[in-house]
CSV table of C-alpha atoms and ligand atoms in Angstrom, one decimal:
chain,number,residue,atom,x,y,z
A,1317,MET,CA,25.3,325.9,144.4
A,1318,LYS,CA,28.3,323.6,144.8
A,1319,LYS,CA,29.0,321.3,147.7
A,1320,ARG,CA,31.6,322.6,150.2
A,1321,ILE,CA,34.5,320.2,150.8
A,1322,PHE,CA,37.4,320.8,153.2
A,1323,SER,CA,40.5,318.7,153.8
A,1324,GLY,CA,43.7,319.2,155.6
A,1325,ILE,CA,47.2,317.5,156.2
A,1326,LYS,CA,49.6,318.2,159.2
A,1327,PRO,CA,53.1,319.5,158.7
A,1328,SER,CA,54.5,316.9,160.7
A,1329,GLY,CA,57.0,314.9,158.6
A,1330,ASP,CA,57.8,313.9,155.2
A,1331,LEU,CA,54.9,313.6,152.9
A,1332,HIS,CA,54.5,310.2,151.1
A,1333,LEU,CA,52.9,308.5,148.2
A,1334,GLY,CA,50.1,307.4,150.7
A,1335,ASN,CA,49.3,311.1,151.5
A,1336,TYR,CA,49.4,311.6,147.6
A,1337,LEU,CA,47.4,308.5,146.5
A,1338,GLY,CA,45.2,308.7,149.6
A,1339,ALA,CA,44.0,312.3,149.6
A,1340,ILE,CA,45.9,314.9,147.3
A,1341,LYS,CA,45.2,313.2,144.2
A,1342,ASN,CA,41.3,313.0,144.9
A,1343,TRP,CA,41.4,316.8,145.9
A,1344,VAL,CA,42.7,317.8,142.6
A,1345,LYS,CA,39.9,315.9,140.9
A,1346,LEU,CA,37.3,317.3,142.9
A,1347,GLN,CA,38.2,320.9,142.8
A,1348,ASP,CA,36.4,321.5,139.6
A,1349,GLU,CA,33.2,320.1,141.1
A,1350,TYR,CA,33.2,321.5,144.6
A,1351,ASP,CA,33.7,324.6,146.7
A,1352,SER,CA,36.9,323.5,148.1
A,1353,ILE,CA,38.9,324.4,150.9
A,1354,PHE,CA,42.6,322.9,151.6
A,1355,CYS,CA,44.3,323.6,155.0
A,1356,VAL,CA,47.8,323.0,156.3
A,1357,VAL,CA,46.7,322.0,160.0
A,1358,ASP,CA,49.9,323.3,161.8
A,1359,MET,CA,47.6,323.2,165.3
A,1360,HIS,CA,47.3,319.5,164.7
A,1361,ALA,CA,50.8,319.1,164.1
A,1362,ILE,CA,51.8,320.2,167.4
A,1363,THR,CA,49.7,317.6,169.3
A,1364,VAL,CA,52.9,315.9,169.1
A,1365,PRO,CA,56.2,317.6,169.8
A,1366,GLN,CA,57.8,319.7,166.8
A,1367,GLU,CA,60.8,321.4,166.1
A,1368,PRO,CA,59.8,325.2,165.6
A,1369,GLU,CA,61.9,326.2,162.7
A,1370,MET,CA,61.3,322.8,160.9
A,1371,LEU,CA,57.4,323.4,161.9
A,1372,ARG,CA,57.6,326.8,160.0
A,1373,LYS,CA,59.3,325.2,156.7
A,1374,ARG,CA,57.2,322.2,156.4
A,1375,ALA,CA,54.3,324.3,156.6
A,1376,ILE,CA,55.1,326.4,153.5
A,1377,GLU,CA,56.2,323.1,152.3
A,1378,ILE,CA,53.0,321.4,152.3
A,1379,ALA,CA,51.3,324.4,150.8
A,1380,LYS,CA,53.9,324.1,147.9
A,1381,ILE,CA,53.1,320.3,147.8
A,1382,TYR,CA,49.2,321.0,147.0
A,1383,LEU,CA,50.3,323.3,144.5
A,1384,ALA,CA,52.6,321.2,142.6
A,1385,CYS,CA,50.0,318.4,142.5
A,1386,GLY,CA,47.8,320.5,140.8
A,1387,ILE,CA,45.5,322.3,143.7
A,1388,ASP,CA,44.7,325.5,141.8
A,1389,PRO,CA,44.4,328.5,144.1
A,1390,GLN,CA,42.1,330.1,141.5
A,1391,LYS,CA,39.5,327.6,141.9
A,1392,CYS,CA,40.1,327.0,145.8
A,1393,SER,CA,41.2,328.4,149.1
A,1394,ILE,CA,44.5,327.0,150.6
A,1395,PHE,CA,45.4,328.4,154.1
A,1396,ILE,CA,47.4,327.8,157.1
A,1397,GLN,CA,45.1,326.7,159.9
A,1398,SER,CA,46.7,328.9,162.6
A,1399,HIS,CA,46.0,332.0,160.4
A,1400,ILE,CA,42.3,331.6,161.3
A,1401,SER,CA,41.9,331.7,164.9
A,1402,GLU,CA,38.4,330.9,164.8
A,1403,HIS,CA,39.4,327.3,164.4
A,1404,ALA,CA,40.6,327.0,168.0
A,1405,GLU,CA,37.9,329.2,169.6
A,1406,LEU,CA,35.3,326.9,168.1
A,1407,ALA,CA,37.4,324.0,169.0
A,1408,TRP,CA,36.8,325.2,172.8
A,1409,ILE,CA,33.4,325.5,172.5
A,1410,LEU,CA,32.8,322.1,171.0
A,1411,ASN,CA,35.0,320.7,174.0
A,1412,THR,CA,32.4,321.6,176.4
A,1413,ILE,CA,30.0,319.1,174.2
A,1414,THR,CA,32.1,316.2,173.7
A,1415,LYS,CA,32.2,313.2,176.0
A,1416,ILE,CA,35.8,311.9,177.3
A,1417,PRO,CA,34.7,308.3,175.9
A,1418,GLU,CA,34.0,309.5,172.8
A,1419,LEU,CA,37.6,310.6,172.6
A,1420,GLU,CA,39.4,307.8,174.5
A,1421,LYS,CA,38.1,305.2,171.8
A,1422,MET,CA,39.6,307.1,168.8
A,1423,THR,CA,42.1,304.4,167.3
A,1424,GLN,CA,44.5,307.2,166.2
A,1425,PHE,CA,44.9,308.4,169.7
A,1426,LYS,CA,45.2,304.9,171.0
A,1427,ASP,CA,48.0,304.2,168.6
A,1428,LYS,CA,49.9,307.6,169.0
A,1429,SER,CA,49.6,307.5,173.0
A,1430,ALA,CA,51.1,303.9,173.0
A,1431,LYS,CA,54.2,305.1,171.2
A,1432,ASN,CA,55.7,307.0,173.9
A,1433,GLY,CA,53.4,305.8,176.7
A,1434,ARG,CA,50.1,307.2,177.6
A,1435,GLU,CA,51.4,309.3,180.6
A,1436,SER,CA,53.6,311.2,178.1
A,1437,ALA,CA,50.7,312.0,175.6
A,1438,SER,CA,49.6,315.7,175.6
A,1439,VAL,CA,45.9,316.8,176.2
A,1440,GLY,CA,46.2,318.0,172.6
A,1441,LEU,CA,46.7,314.6,171.1
A,1442,PHE,CA,43.5,313.6,173.2
A,1443,ASP,CA,41.9,316.3,171.8
A,1444,TYR,CA,42.9,316.3,168.2
A,1445,PRO,CA,39.5,315.0,166.7
A,1446,VAL,CA,37.6,318.1,168.3
A,1447,LEU,CA,39.8,320.5,166.8
A,1448,MET,CA,39.4,318.6,163.5
A,1449,ALA,CA,35.7,318.9,164.1
A,1450,SER,CA,35.8,322.3,164.3
A,1451,ASP,CA,37.7,322.8,161.2
A,1452,ILE,CA,35.1,321.1,159.3
A,1453,LEU,CA,32.2,322.4,161.1
A,1454,LEU,CA,33.0,326.4,161.0
A,1455,TYR,CA,32.6,326.1,156.8
A,1456,ASN,CA,29.3,324.0,156.7
A,1457,THR,CA,31.5,321.2,154.8
A,1458,GLN,CA,29.5,318.8,153.5
A,1459,LEU,CA,32.1,316.4,152.3
A,1460,VAL,CA,35.4,315.6,153.8
A,1461,PRO,CA,37.9,314.0,151.2
A,1462,VAL,CA,40.4,311.8,153.6
A,1463,GLY,CA,42.1,308.5,153.5
A,1464,GLU,CA,40.2,305.8,155.6
A,1465,ASP,CA,42.1,306.0,158.7
A,1466,GLN,CA,40.0,309.5,159.1
A,1467,LEU,CA,36.6,308.0,159.3
A,1468,GLN,CA,36.4,307.6,163.1
A,1469,HIS,CA,37.5,311.4,163.4
A,1470,ILE,CA,34.6,312.4,161.0
A,1471,GLU,CA,31.8,310.4,162.5
A,1472,LEU,CA,32.8,312.5,165.7
A,1473,ALA,CA,32.6,315.7,163.8
A,1474,ARG,CA,28.9,314.5,162.5
A,1475,THR,CA,27.9,313.4,166.1
A,1476,LEU,CA,28.7,316.8,167.5
A,1477,ALA,CA,27.1,318.8,164.6
A,1478,LYS,CA,23.9,317.0,165.4
A,1479,ARG,CA,24.3,317.4,169.2
A,1480,PHE,CA,25.0,321.2,169.0
A,1481,ASN,CA,22.0,321.4,166.6
A,1482,LYS,CA,19.6,319.5,169.1
A,1483,ARG,CA,20.6,321.6,171.9
A,1484,PHE,CA,20.9,325.0,170.3
A,1485,GLY,CA,18.9,324.9,167.2
A,1486,ASP,CA,20.1,324.2,163.7
A,1487,THR,CA,23.5,325.9,163.0
A,1488,PHE,CA,25.9,322.9,161.8
A,1489,PHE,CA,25.8,320.8,158.8
A,1490,ALA,CA,26.7,317.2,159.5
A,1491,PRO,CA,29.4,316.6,157.2
A,1492,GLU,CA,30.3,313.3,155.6
A,1493,ALA,CA,33.6,311.5,154.7
A,1494,TYR,CA,34.4,311.2,151.1
A,1495,ILE,CA,36.6,308.2,150.7
A,1496,GLN,CA,38.0,306.6,147.2
A,1497,LYS,CA,37.6,303.1,147.3
A,1498,GLU,CA,41.5,302.8,145.6
A,1499,GLY,CA,44.2,304.6,147.3
A,1500,MET,CA,42.3,304.9,150.6
A,1501,ARG,CA,45.1,302.9,152.3
A,1502,ILE,CA,48.4,302.7,150.8
A,1503,MET,CA,50.3,300.3,153.0
A,1504,ALA,CA,54.1,300.3,154.5
A,1505,LEU,CA,56.7,299.0,152.0
A,1506,ASP,CA,58.0,296.9,154.9
A,1507,ASN,CA,55.1,295.6,156.4
A,1508,PRO,CA,51.5,295.4,154.4
A,1509,ASN,CA,49.6,295.2,157.6
A,1510,LYS,CA,50.5,299.0,158.5
A,1511,LYS,CA,49.6,302.1,156.7
A,1512,MET,CA,52.5,304.0,154.9
A,1513,SER,CA,53.2,306.9,157.4
A,1514,LYS,CA,55.2,309.6,157.6
A,1515,SER,CA,55.9,309.1,161.5
A,1516,SER,CA,57.0,305.8,160.7
A,1517,GLN,CA,60.5,305.3,162.4
A,1518,THR,CA,61.9,303.0,159.2
A,1519,GLU,CA,62.5,305.1,156.5
A,1520,ASN,CA,62.4,302.2,153.8
A,1521,SER,CA,58.5,301.8,154.8
A,1522,TYR,CA,57.4,304.9,152.7
A,1523,ILE,CA,58.4,306.7,149.5
A,1524,SER,CA,58.7,310.1,150.4
A,1525,LEU,CA,57.6,312.7,147.6
A,1526,SER,CA,61.0,314.0,147.9
A,1527,ASP,CA,63.1,310.8,147.1
A,1528,ASN,CA,65.1,310.9,144.3
A,1529,ALA,CA,65.5,308.2,141.7
A,1530,ASP,CA,68.1,306.1,143.4
A,1531,ILE,CA,66.3,306.3,146.7
A,1532,VAL,CA,63.0,305.2,145.1
A,1533,ARG,CA,64.6,302.0,143.2
A,1534,ARG,CA,66.5,300.9,146.3
A,1535,LYS,CA,63.1,301.0,148.4
A,1536,VAL,CA,61.2,299.4,146.0
A,1537,LYS,CA,63.5,296.8,145.4
A,1538,LYS,CA,63.7,296.3,149.3
A,1539,ALA,CA,59.9,296.3,149.9
A,1540,VAL,CA,58.5,293.0,151.2
A,1541,THR,CA,56.8,290.4,148.7
A,1542,ASP,CA,54.9,287.5,149.4
A,1543,SER,CA,55.9,283.9,148.7
A,1544,GLY,CA,55.4,282.7,145.4
A,1545,SER,CA,56.6,284.6,142.1
A,1546,GLU,CA,53.4,285.2,140.2
A,1547,ILE,CA,52.2,288.8,139.7
A,1548,VAL,CA,48.5,288.4,141.1
A,1549,TYR,CA,46.4,290.9,142.9
A,1550,SER,CA,45.0,289.4,145.4
A,1551,ASP,CA,44.1,289.3,149.3
A,1552,GLU,CA,46.2,286.1,149.5
A,1553,LYS,CA,49.3,288.7,148.6
A,1554,LEU,CA,49.1,291.7,150.7
A,1555,ALA,CA,52.4,293.1,149.8
A,1556,LEU,CA,51.9,292.4,146.3
A,1557,LYS,CA,48.4,294.1,146.3
A,1558,ASN,CA,49.7,297.0,147.8
A,1559,LEU,CA,52.4,297.6,145.0
A,1560,ILE,CA,50.0,296.8,142.4
A,1561,ASN,CA,47.6,299.3,143.9
A,1562,ILE,CA,50.4,302.0,143.9
A,1563,TYR,CA,51.1,301.1,140.2
A,1564,SER,CA,47.6,301.2,139.0
A,1565,LEU,CA,46.9,304.7,140.9
A,1566,LEU,CA,49.7,306.3,139.4
A,1567,GLU,CA,49.5,305.0,135.9
A,1568,ASN,CA,45.6,304.7,135.9
A,1569,LYS,CA,45.5,301.1,134.8
A,1570,MET,CA,43.1,298.8,136.4
A,1571,PRO,CA,45.0,295.9,138.5
A,1572,LYS,CA,43.7,293.3,136.0
A,1573,GLU,CA,45.4,295.0,133.3
A,1574,ILE,CA,48.5,295.0,135.3
A,1575,GLU,CA,48.4,291.5,136.1
A,1576,LYS,CA,48.1,290.8,132.3
A,1577,THR,CA,51.0,293.0,131.5
A,1578,PHE,CA,53.2,290.8,133.7
A,1579,THR,CA,52.1,287.3,133.0
A,1580,GLY,CA,55.1,285.1,133.3
A,1581,LYS,CA,57.3,287.9,134.5
A,1582,LYS,CA,59.1,287.7,137.7
A,1583,TYR,CA,58.4,290.0,141.1
A,1584,ALA,CA,61.7,291.5,140.2
A,1585,ASP,CA,60.4,292.6,136.8
A,1586,PHE,CA,57.5,294.1,138.3
A,1587,LYS,CA,59.6,296.0,140.7
A,1588,THR,CA,61.9,297.5,138.3
A,1589,GLU,CA,58.9,298.9,136.1
A,1590,LEU,CA,57.0,300.1,139.3
A,1591,ALA,CA,60.2,302.2,140.5
A,1592,GLU,CA,60.1,303.6,137.3
A,1593,VAL,CA,56.6,304.5,137.2
A,1594,ILE,CA,57.1,306.2,140.5
A,1595,ILE,CA,60.0,308.3,139.3
A,1596,LYS,CA,58.0,309.2,136.3
A,1597,PHE,CA,55.7,310.9,138.7
A,1598,LEU,CA,57.8,312.2,141.2
A,1599,GLN,CA,60.6,313.8,138.8
A,1600,PRO,CA,58.2,316.7,137.2
A,1601,PHE,CA,56.6,317.1,140.5
A,1602,GLN,CA,59.8,318.0,142.4
A,1603,LYS,CA,60.7,319.9,139.4
A,1604,ARG,CA,57.2,322.1,140.1
A,1605,MET,CA,58.1,322.3,143.5
A,1606,MET,CA,61.6,323.8,142.8
A,1607,ASP,CA,59.9,326.5,140.6
A,1608,LEU,CA,57.5,327.9,143.5
A,1609,SER,CA,59.2,330.3,145.6
A,1610,ASP,CA,58.4,330.6,149.3
A,1611,ASN,CA,57.3,334.1,148.5
A,1612,LYS,CA,54.7,333.4,146.0
A,1613,VAL,CA,53.4,330.6,148.4
A,1614,LEU,CA,52.9,332.7,151.3
A,1615,LYS,CA,51.1,335.1,149.2
A,1616,ILE,CA,48.7,332.3,148.0
A,1617,LEU,CA,48.5,331.5,151.8
A,1618,GLU,CA,47.5,335.0,152.9
A,1619,ASP,CA,45.0,335.4,149.8
A,1620,GLY,CA,43.4,331.8,150.7
A,1621,ALA,CA,43.0,333.2,154.7
A,1622,LYS,CA,41.6,336.4,153.8
A,1623,LYS,CA,39.0,334.7,151.6
A,1624,THR,CA,38.3,331.9,154.1
A,1625,ARG,CA,38.1,334.3,157.4
A,1626,PRO,CA,35.0,336.3,156.8
A,1627,LEU,CA,33.3,332.5,156.6
A,1628,ALA,CA,34.8,331.4,159.9
A,1629,LYS,CA,34.2,334.5,161.6
A,1630,LYS,CA,30.2,334.6,160.4
A,1631,LYS,CA,29.8,331.0,161.5
A,1632,LEU,CA,31.8,331.5,164.8
A,1633,GLU,CA,29.5,334.6,165.5
A,1634,GLU,CA,26.5,332.6,165.1
A,1635,VAL,CA,27.6,329.8,167.4
A,1636,LYS,CA,28.5,332.3,170.2
A,1637,LYS,CA,24.8,334.0,170.1
A,1638,LYS,CA,23.3,330.6,170.3
A,1639,ILE,CA,25.1,329.3,173.3
A,1640,GLY,CA,24.8,332.4,175.1
A,1641,PHE,CA,27.8,334.6,175.0
A,1642,VAL,CA,27.5,338.4,175.1
A,1643,VAL,CA,28.6,339.5,171.4
B,1070,ATP,P1,51.0,310.2,160.8
B,1070,ATP,O1,51.3,308.9,160.6
B,1070,ATP,O2,51.8,311.5,161.3
B,1070,ATP,O3,49.6,310.3,161.4
B,1070,ATP,P2,50.0,310.5,158.2
B,1070,ATP,O4,51.1,309.8,157.0
B,1070,ATP,O5,49.0,309.7,158.4
B,1070,ATP,O6,50.8,311.1,159.4
B,1070,ATP,P3,48.1,312.7,157.9
B,1070,ATP,O7,48.7,314.3,158.0
B,1070,ATP,O8,47.6,312.2,159.2
B,1070,ATP,O9,49.4,311.9,157.3
B,1070,ATP,O10,47.2,312.3,156.7
B,1070,ATP,C1,47.1,313.3,155.5
B,1070,ATP,C2,46.2,312.5,154.6
B,1070,ATP,O11,46.8,311.7,153.9
B,1070,ATP,C3,44.8,312.2,155.2
B,1070,ATP,O12,43.6,312.1,154.4
B,1070,ATP,C4,45.0,310.6,155.5
B,1070,ATP,O13,44.0,309.7,155.3
B,1070,ATP,C5,45.8,310.1,154.1
B,1070,ATP,N1,46.6,309.2,154.3
B,1070,ATP,C6,47.5,309.0,155.2
B,1070,ATP,N2,48.4,307.9,154.8
B,1070,ATP,C7,47.7,307.3,154.1
B,1070,ATP,C8,48.0,305.9,153.6
B,1070,ATP,N3,49.0,304.9,153.9
B,1070,ATP,N4,47.3,305.6,152.6
B,1070,ATP,C9,46.2,306.5,152.3
B,1070,ATP,N5,45.8,307.7,152.5
B,1070,ATP,C10,46.7,308.0,153.3
B,1071,LTN,N1,43.5,314.4,161.0
B,1071,LTN,C1,43.6,314.7,159.3
B,1071,LTN,C2,44.0,315.9,159.2
B,1071,LTN,C3,43.0,317.3,159.4
B,1071,LTN,C4,41.7,317.2,158.6
B,1071,LTN,C5,40.9,318.2,159.1
B,1071,LTN,C6,41.5,316.3,157.4
B,1071,LTN,C7,42.8,317.9,160.2
B,1071,LTN,N2,41.6,318.7,160.3
B,1071,LTN,C8,39.8,318.4,158.6
B,1071,LTN,C9,40.3,316.7,157.0
B,1071,LTN,C10,39.2,317.8,157.4
B,1071,LTN,C11,44.3,313.7,158.8
B,1071,LTN,O1,44.5,313.8,157.7
B,1071,LTN,N3,45.3,313.0,159.4
């Protein structure tokens, strides 16, 4: 039996290179080896305000991105979270075994609620990690491939699985995070101490997967670099290290090799090359996106939900029985 993996991305903004290198690129590699489920987590997206038409458009676009990056619907299931209502139902049940301080200490909640003031943060934003635990636990997921920023959430899913099992008997598998060391944290182009994020206010901080060649060249040129001029991969030069990481992951070359290629060259030479490496990845990807029609993608999502729903139903029924609901 293959191990099961589950992961998802929110349709809450433009996807960027960090999402690709930190998450989707790994999924593509894992799909041959694992029983894989990839979700478009629209219910997570609405934990912060979304414009309805935009949300709908973006959900389909995320699915297109999965496909254009190489996720194969013959090998995996791809679906939209809100199409399987069991996610919300299980989240409610898990809420009842989650303790308030467990959610209060979540870094993501602290960061996101601080943005517009804690008073205006929604209960949904607070409860986000419980819905995520529900996504994972519904499918007996063993491994969750994500970027490093999600570790705390997966830890909570483990805690809830164990707590439920202890109280009601063996029901859930305690999942583990699967984090690829490289790419685990691509940093913002304008600040190497902040992760590249799609909710960033400054457009120059990230490379969107939809950026055209000119924009990529402009953004890479503007990216902050450290003092000095030598191309070296080191913790002393975090901004440059981040750029070398991006180069390294896209070209499948070791950072040391890249250092060597650029010995004696200047930051500007490296940046020019890096922009071309990014464009070389983006252009064929964008062409594949254009070739995917909405109807084709909707059919894939419908099939994905059809395939996945029975698993969710079965698990939820087991849970309901165990906790004493009349079923
Ligand atoms: P937001 O900033 O709105 O919270 P995000 O850019 O972090 O969004 P998510 O939908 O939360 O995007 O994340 C999707 C996946 O991409 C997750 O697995 C996450 O760990 C990964 N990811 C996001 N940003 C980065 C990054 N800068 N480097 C590596 N992986 C990332
Ligand atoms: N919070 C996640 C998105 C997400 C997810 C999941 C990831 C929602 N549910 C289940 C893995 C498994 C993020 O990556 N920002």
